XYZ file of C-alpha atoms in Angstrom:
492
model
C 80.764 141.334 110.813
C 78.552 138.926 112.703
C 80.041 139.316 116.185
C 82.945 141.734 116.696
C 84.217 139.885 119.769
C 83.569 136.361 118.431
C 87.220 135.527 117.807
C 87.961 136.373 121.455
C 85.026 134.457 122.908
C 85.127 131.187 120.952
C 87.900 128.728 120.233
C 88.233 126.807 116.998
C 86.296 123.556 117.183
C 85.857 120.947 114.481
C 82.895 118.556 114.299
C 83.192 115.229 116.066
C 84.105 112.037 114.205
C 82.922 108.471 114.451
C 85.383 106.548 116.684
C 88.181 104.783 114.799
C 87.165 101.279 115.884
C 83.713 101.794 114.382
C 84.491 103.772 111.222
C 87.134 101.366 109.865
C 84.396 98.732 109.559
C 82.835 100.560 106.600
C 83.489 103.121 103.861
C 81.023 105.770 105.010
C 81.903 109.379 105.737
C 82.535 109.776 109.447
C 82.791 113.533 110.079
C 79.634 114.731 111.797
C 77.881 118.089 111.524
C 78.016 121.079 113.836
C 75.065 121.774 116.044
C 73.270 125.024 115.193
C 74.943 126.668 118.190
C 78.445 125.487 117.260
C 78.025 126.570 113.639
C 76.958 130.001 114.816
C 79.962 130.247 117.135
C 82.467 129.133 114.511
C 81.174 131.650 111.957
C 81.351 134.334 114.669
C 85.122 133.805 114.905
C 85.606 135.490 111.496
C 87.067 138.948 112.176
C 86.026 140.578 108.865
C 89.598 141.847 108.571
C 90.481 145.075 106.815
C 92.420 143.018 104.282
C 90.999 139.459 104.186
C 93.983 137.425 103.012
C 91.769 134.340 102.878
C 90.524 135.661 99.513
C 93.956 135.309 97.968
C 94.707 132.107 99.863
C 91.744 130.455 98.131
C 92.425 129.628 94.453
C 88.750 130.374 93.770
C 88.777 133.730 95.535
C 85.884 132.679 97.778
C 84.248 135.630 99.519
C 84.747 134.223 102.977
C 84.026 137.017 105.504
C 80.727 137.796 103.794
C 79.441 134.218 103.803
C 80.578 133.812 107.408
C 78.517 136.869 108.313
C 75.479 135.441 106.515
C 75.906 132.135 108.371
C 76.077 133.971 111.679
C 72.809 135.734 110.808
C 71.335 132.393 109.617
C 70.536 133.874 106.223
C 71.139 130.635 104.323
C 70.047 131.859 100.918
C 72.457 134.776 101.076
C 75.259 132.531 102.336
C 74.630 130.082 99.499
C 74.466 132.826 96.857
C 77.762 134.304 98.013
C 79.524 130.934 98.157
C 78.184 129.647 94.838
C 79.146 132.874 93.060
C 82.777 131.729 93.149
C 82.631 127.990 93.837
C 80.611 125.578 91.693
C 81.081 122.609 94.017
C 81.338 123.541 97.721
C 80.172 120.025 98.610
C 83.476 118.720 97.187
C 85.876 121.358 98.495
C 84.139 121.362 101.884
C 85.110 117.711 102.253
C 88.487 117.242 100.558
C 90.210 120.618 100.193
C 93.394 121.169 102.267
C 92.015 124.669 102.919
C 94.800 127.058 101.843
C 92.320 129.790 102.794
C 92.736 128.812 106.445
C 96.520 129.074 106.165
C 96.012 132.681 105.021
C 93.430 133.544 107.700
C 94.499 136.676 109.598
C 93.295 135.151 112.861
C 95.848 132.397 112.205
C 98.715 134.779 112.964
C 98.400 134.058 116.683
C 95.289 131.889 117.066
C 93.807 128.829 115.345
C 92.289 129.895 112.029
C 88.571 130.129 111.322
C 87.117 126.715 110.360
C 86.355 127.933 106.840
C 86.225 124.529 105.153
C 83.659 123.103 107.560
C 81.506 126.228 107.389
C 81.578 125.970 103.594
C 80.378 122.354 103.739
C 77.574 123.280 106.106
C 76.395 126.109 103.835
C 76.000 123.861 100.812
C 74.402 120.997 102.725
C 71.891 123.369 104.306
C 71.264 124.872 100.856
C 70.466 121.431 99.448
C 68.174 120.666 102.396
C 66.299 123.941 101.799
C 66.016 123.272 98.047
C 68.131 126.317 97.194
C 70.388 124.471 94.726
C 68.558 124.771 91.437
C 69.470 124.779 87.722
C 70.692 128.178 86.546
C 70.888 127.861 82.753
C 69.090 130.695 80.921
C 66.062 130.034 78.737
C 67.625 131.922 75.814
C 70.492 129.937 74.299
C 73.474 131.142 72.315
C 73.356 128.408 69.689
C 77.001 127.535 70.373
C 78.060 123.960 71.158
C 81.061 123.067 73.300
C 82.662 119.714 74.069
C 84.369 119.148 77.399
C 86.701 116.162 77.505
C 86.952 114.763 81.024
C 84.447 114.916 83.879
C 86.827 115.531 86.752
C 86.523 118.724 88.814
C 88.018 120.920 86.048
C 85.769 119.526 83.337
C 82.678 119.682 85.534
C 83.398 123.290 86.539
C 83.909 124.311 82.915
C 80.677 122.588 81.867
C 78.690 124.156 84.722
C 79.912 127.635 83.824
C 79.380 127.287 80.085
C 75.824 126.006 80.405
C 75.147 128.948 82.729
C 76.210 131.220 79.855
C 73.616 129.609 77.585
C 75.828 127.289 75.551
C 75.077 123.668 74.695
C 77.624 121.497 76.507
C 78.542 117.836 76.013
C 80.948 116.155 78.442
C 82.897 113.106 77.241
C 84.041 110.670 79.920
C 85.976 107.480 79.271
C 84.809 105.846 82.516
C 81.301 104.554 83.132
C 80.293 107.419 85.420
C 81.109 111.098 85.882
C 83.506 112.536 88.424
C 87.004 111.543 87.367
C 89.227 111.766 90.435
C 86.185 112.537 92.577
C 84.567 109.274 91.502
C 87.429 106.798 91.326
C 90.375 108.453 93.068
C 89.034 109.683 96.396
C 87.751 107.017 98.822
C 84.110 107.028 99.871
C 85.041 107.584 103.511
C 86.187 111.059 102.448
C 83.617 111.695 99.711
C 80.605 109.431 99.352
C 79.573 109.109 95.721
C 75.955 110.146 96.255
C 77.442 113.616 96.741
C 78.866 113.482 93.207
C 75.675 111.966 91.781
C 73.579 114.710 93.360
C 75.613 117.404 91.601
C 75.594 115.576 88.271
C 71.802 115.428 88.480
C 71.652 119.220 88.900
C 73.966 119.673 85.904
C 71.846 117.366 83.771
C 68.761 119.400 84.667
C 70.758 122.440 83.548
C 71.149 120.808 80.147
C 74.665 119.337 80.307
C 74.842 116.099 78.296
C 77.187 113.370 79.533
C 78.556 110.684 77.227
C 80.171 107.831 79.180
C 82.495 105.011 78.126
C 83.730 107.337 75.388
C 87.437 108.110 75.162
C 88.110 110.921 72.725
C 90.884 109.857 70.377
C 89.986 106.169 70.670
C 86.242 105.505 70.877
C 85.487 108.667 68.919
C 87.773 110.641 66.615
C 89.295 113.729 68.225
C 89.057 115.516 64.853
C 85.349 114.760 64.731
C 84.788 116.242 68.181
C 86.637 119.411 67.181
C 84.853 119.721 63.830
C 81.366 119.233 65.270
C 81.713 121.833 68.069
C 82.378 125.551 68.232
C 84.987 124.976 70.941
C 86.560 122.122 72.897
C 88.007 122.117 76.416
C 90.325 119.239 77.238
C 90.410 118.503 80.965
C 91.607 114.931 81.170
C 93.830 115.406 84.197
C 97.395 114.330 84.942
C 96.899 110.588 84.913
C 100.326 109.017 84.333
C 101.660 108.005 87.766
C 105.282 108.373 88.791
C 106.857 104.924 88.730
C 109.655 103.467 90.825
C 111.875 101.717 88.304
C 114.115 99.690 90.555
C 114.939 95.955 90.496
C 111.907 93.776 91.216
C 109.308 96.278 89.955
C 107.636 93.470 87.959
C 106.840 91.389 91.072
C 103.213 90.612 91.859
C 102.250 92.730 94.839
C 103.636 96.081 93.620
C 100.825 98.335 92.397
C 100.094 101.940 91.572
C 97.976 103.593 94.252
C 95.238 104.665 91.866
C 94.703 101.106 90.617
C 94.164 100.027 94.224
C 91.869 102.945 95.116
C 89.783 102.731 91.945
C 89.027 99.069 92.514
C 87.797 99.688 96.045
C 85.647 102.637 94.963
C 84.030 100.357 92.381
C 83.350 97.677 94.998
C 81.666 100.200 97.270
C 79.465 101.291 94.352
C 78.698 97.651 93.416
C 80.481 97.970 90.076
C 82.250 94.918 88.695
C 86.053 94.951 88.887
C 87.213 93.586 85.542
C 90.842 92.992 86.524
C 92.932 90.969 88.938
C 91.815 92.028 92.384
C 94.179 94.200 94.408
C 93.532 93.696 98.114
C 95.422 94.464 101.313
C 93.511 91.964 103.428
C 95.855 90.039 105.721
C 98.950 91.585 104.110
C 101.878 93.606 105.404
C 101.417 96.834 103.444
C 103.927 99.555 102.618
C 102.742 102.789 101.003
C 105.521 104.679 99.223
C 104.640 108.377 99.138
C 103.616 110.705 101.947
C 100.874 112.765 100.287
C 97.093 112.588 100.267
C 96.969 109.663 97.837
C 99.257 107.709 100.128
C 97.053 108.600 103.076
C 94.023 107.316 101.149
C 95.843 104.012 100.628
C 96.436 103.823 104.383
C 92.750 104.360 105.166
C 91.640 101.860 102.537
C 94.168 99.243 103.714
C 92.914 99.594 107.277
C 89.351 99.005 106.117
C 90.383 95.967 104.106
C 92.036 94.429 107.171
C 95.755 94.716 106.461
C 98.038 92.986 108.974
C 100.329 96.000 109.208
C 100.699 99.327 107.424
C 103.791 101.470 106.947
C 104.065 104.685 104.975
C 107.439 105.729 103.549
C 108.540 109.213 102.526
C 112.008 109.879 101.090
C 111.986 113.462 102.388
C 112.582 114.308 106.035
C 109.734 114.834 108.477
C 108.325 118.358 108.023
C 107.994 120.727 110.992
C 104.801 121.006 113.008
C 104.899 124.809 113.111
C 105.773 127.536 110.617
C 109.450 128.316 110.172
C 111.043 131.599 108.999
C 110.993 130.111 105.495
C 107.197 129.605 105.657
C 105.850 132.971 106.825
C 102.166 133.773 107.124
C 100.095 133.972 104.888
C 101.907 131.517 102.577
C 100.759 127.910 102.498
C 103.115 126.105 104.914
C 104.561 122.650 104.290
C 103.870 121.274 107.760
C 103.464 117.801 109.193
C 99.978 116.642 108.268
C 98.306 113.910 110.271
C 95.169 112.817 108.459
C 92.183 110.862 109.730
C 93.660 107.801 107.989
C 96.861 108.145 109.993
C 94.761 108.340 113.153
C 93.337 104.937 112.215
C 96.757 103.317 112.308
C 100.003 103.436 110.329
C 103.712 103.566 111.079
C 105.145 106.578 109.269
C 108.789 106.701 108.236
C 110.708 109.696 106.849
C 114.080 109.825 105.147
C 113.794 106.291 103.817
C 114.433 105.228 100.224
C 113.459 101.938 98.600
C 116.220 100.525 96.390
C 114.875 97.062 95.500
C 111.718 94.939 95.565
C 112.470 91.391 96.707
C 110.397 88.392 95.627
C 109.948 84.708 96.337
C 110.362 81.794 93.927
C 106.811 82.295 92.568
C 107.375 85.939 91.663
C 105.439 87.367 94.601
C 106.671 90.341 96.601
C 108.116 89.318 99.960
C 110.128 92.361 101.147
C 111.696 95.731 100.342
C 115.371 96.608 100.504
C 115.699 100.136 101.863
C 118.285 102.667 103.007
C 118.090 105.751 105.212
C 118.844 109.165 103.733
C 119.278 112.690 105.045
C 118.893 116.045 103.313
C 120.684 119.387 103.369
C 118.592 122.508 102.834
C 119.388 125.596 100.805
C 119.134 129.139 102.179
C 115.354 129.100 101.609
C 114.940 125.944 103.646
C 114.362 123.726 100.609
C 115.920 120.227 100.639
C 118.430 119.994 97.808
C 121.217 117.539 98.659
C 120.544 113.919 99.571
C 123.049 111.880 101.568
C 122.853 108.112 102.054
C 123.473 106.907 105.593
C 126.144 104.222 105.415
C 125.280 100.875 106.964
C 121.538 101.571 106.965
C 120.646 99.060 104.231
C 118.098 96.486 105.421
C 115.097 94.400 104.384
C 111.529 95.054 105.502
C 109.006 92.207 104.971
C 105.838 93.064 103.043
C 103.465 91.516 100.526
C 101.805 94.664 99.167
C 103.354 97.933 98.030
C 101.303 100.861 96.773
C 103.165 103.522 94.807
C 101.712 106.936 95.677
C 104.451 109.263 94.500
C 102.367 111.642 92.440
C 101.658 112.040 88.740
C 103.916 113.072 85.894
C 101.769 114.264 82.997
C 98.574 113.654 81.025
C 98.070 110.680 78.765
C 99.484 111.495 75.330
C 98.270 108.620 73.187
C 94.843 109.236 71.764
C 93.502 112.763 71.840
C 96.662 114.810 72.437
C 98.779 113.023 69.842
C 96.048 112.792 67.209
C 95.346 116.533 67.420
C 99.034 117.470 67.493
C 98.673 119.501 70.691
C 101.923 121.104 71.857
C 103.384 120.412 75.295
C 105.222 122.749 77.632
C 108.606 122.177 79.292
C 106.972 120.096 82.030
C 105.293 117.855 79.421
C 101.827 119.197 80.209
C 99.495 120.648 77.593
C 100.796 124.050 76.546
C 98.090 126.665 77.113
C 98.779 130.061 78.632
C 96.957 131.180 81.763
C 95.960 134.357 79.946
C 93.933 132.506 77.309
C 93.880 128.769 78.170
C 94.174 128.145 74.407
C 96.312 125.427 72.875
C 98.052 125.601 69.485
C 95.034 123.865 67.913
C 92.230 126.126 66.741
C 89.143 126.029 68.999
C 90.845 123.759 71.563
C 91.363 124.993 75.124
C 92.855 123.199 78.149
C 92.209 123.298 81.884
C 93.045 121.548 85.131
C 95.895 119.161 85.845
C 96.272 118.497 82.118
C 97.423 122.111 81.780
C 98.991 123.043 85.127
C 100.191 119.631 86.295
C 99.172 117.655 89.361
C 97.436 119.956 91.800
C 94.473 120.358 94.152
C 90.781 119.846 93.411
C 90.152 123.499 94.273
C 92.721 124.535 91.669
C 91.057 122.267 89.109
C 87.703 123.981 89.737
C 89.385 127.369 89.352
C 91.002 126.243 86.108
C 87.685 125.001 84.733
C 85.960 128.276 85.555
C 88.688 130.378 83.971
C 88.844 128.238 80.832
C 85.055 128.505 80.491
C 85.283 132.276 80.681
C 87.930 132.332 77.955
C 85.827 130.070 75.756
C 82.806 132.317 76.294
C 84.884 135.337 75.258
C 86.205 133.443 72.248
C 82.703 132.554 71.062
C 80.766 135.697 71.979
C 83.384 138.462 71.918
C 82.842 139.058 75.627
C 81.953 136.977 78.674
C 79.167 137.171 81.222
C 80.990 134.694 83.461
C 82.749 135.737 86.643
C 86.480 136.344 86.671
C 88.763 135.362 89.508
C 88.457 138.920 90.804
C 85.786 137.678 93.164
C 85.747 140.704 95.435
C 84.885 143.086 92.613
C 82.318 140.617 91.322
C 80.753 140.480 94.777
C 80.487 144.263 94.917
C 78.775 144.266 91.510
C 76.268 141.537 92.362
C 75.501 142.131 96.021
């Protein structure tokens, strides 16, 4: 424990941000770094609790009190070793994770939680600056070859773990660059792409081979990939967006959020957009969906110079504080105001779109909406929707971005050609105990297996699938399990 009285002496402070008026002029990250003194103070707030619930709050089982102690002592190599023992990509989670670990922080019972996410980001950035992030693949190889399909966070985590175990790993990516959601789903103002490129470079030095513009099941036979490798991990994500099939859906001006975000990410990276351009410039924009993807559309629309921005959510506004139905240390469903919301957007709850309205040329001109209310069950969950009579009205707009989540992975191509079974939710069927599908040698991980989820869960899935593959090939595994605390005691 770095400083026993730290949590009493120091308040939670987050790094400063570039002012809104300046940051909306570009797509650069705008969260600054702690000073050395502030970083020391924030790490000192960790209480080193008798039972650190942050371990279980983190899907990766990050060993948080120990790396906080190392940060307080300014032992950066130790801090990096502890953090990287459970998390392959702290530079990603330190920027874009919603930090369920902080919701489980014991200090959070009656004080603001420890700033775990920011401390994590500082550890990895300091590690890079001190040249501590180096390839880890062993010189002696196993002779086993593994294909990983998809280079999102799950696929990258699986590849990084498997190459660490001495296997030969090839990652197939249908886009022109690696990263998946990290590359083309998350805006640069939250995650600049040099951060992704830097990690890919380390993985390539480790021996991971990346094959781009190659969709398994279309550009290359899925059977061939399976036959030519000792094992295959499919980690293609949950990529089919939830649609809003109401009258007027075909109008020009109604787009899926990911189509909008991907185009802008390509522009920032000076990659040609080979499609009709989707821009919010000078338009009245409505984002349908209140999650992170919707928030990213808000931030991108502001940077493109939209005339106005509204964000609609059919559910009611969540509470700002925990309720009896959201006790500590569970992850609470609270009102979340993101940096994009700070930049400007009118947020509306309990509103449902029932029709897209167009002009004579087939362009979107307005939405027809109604107000709704919800009744909760005994656990506080909304279950019954009621339409408010007389609330129907039109709201002018020329751009709508649908950000209502994702349904399932893409079936045509790899999944259908291999005959992979699906579960009741229409995701790839692979048990958490083994991560194996019904097809011999084929494993699954990430959103393709568990459904739409967080980046930190995708990394956890990739790590666990890699461990199962290692066991499958070698009869045992040298890779870490999710029991991070025991692993820490063994290693340190």
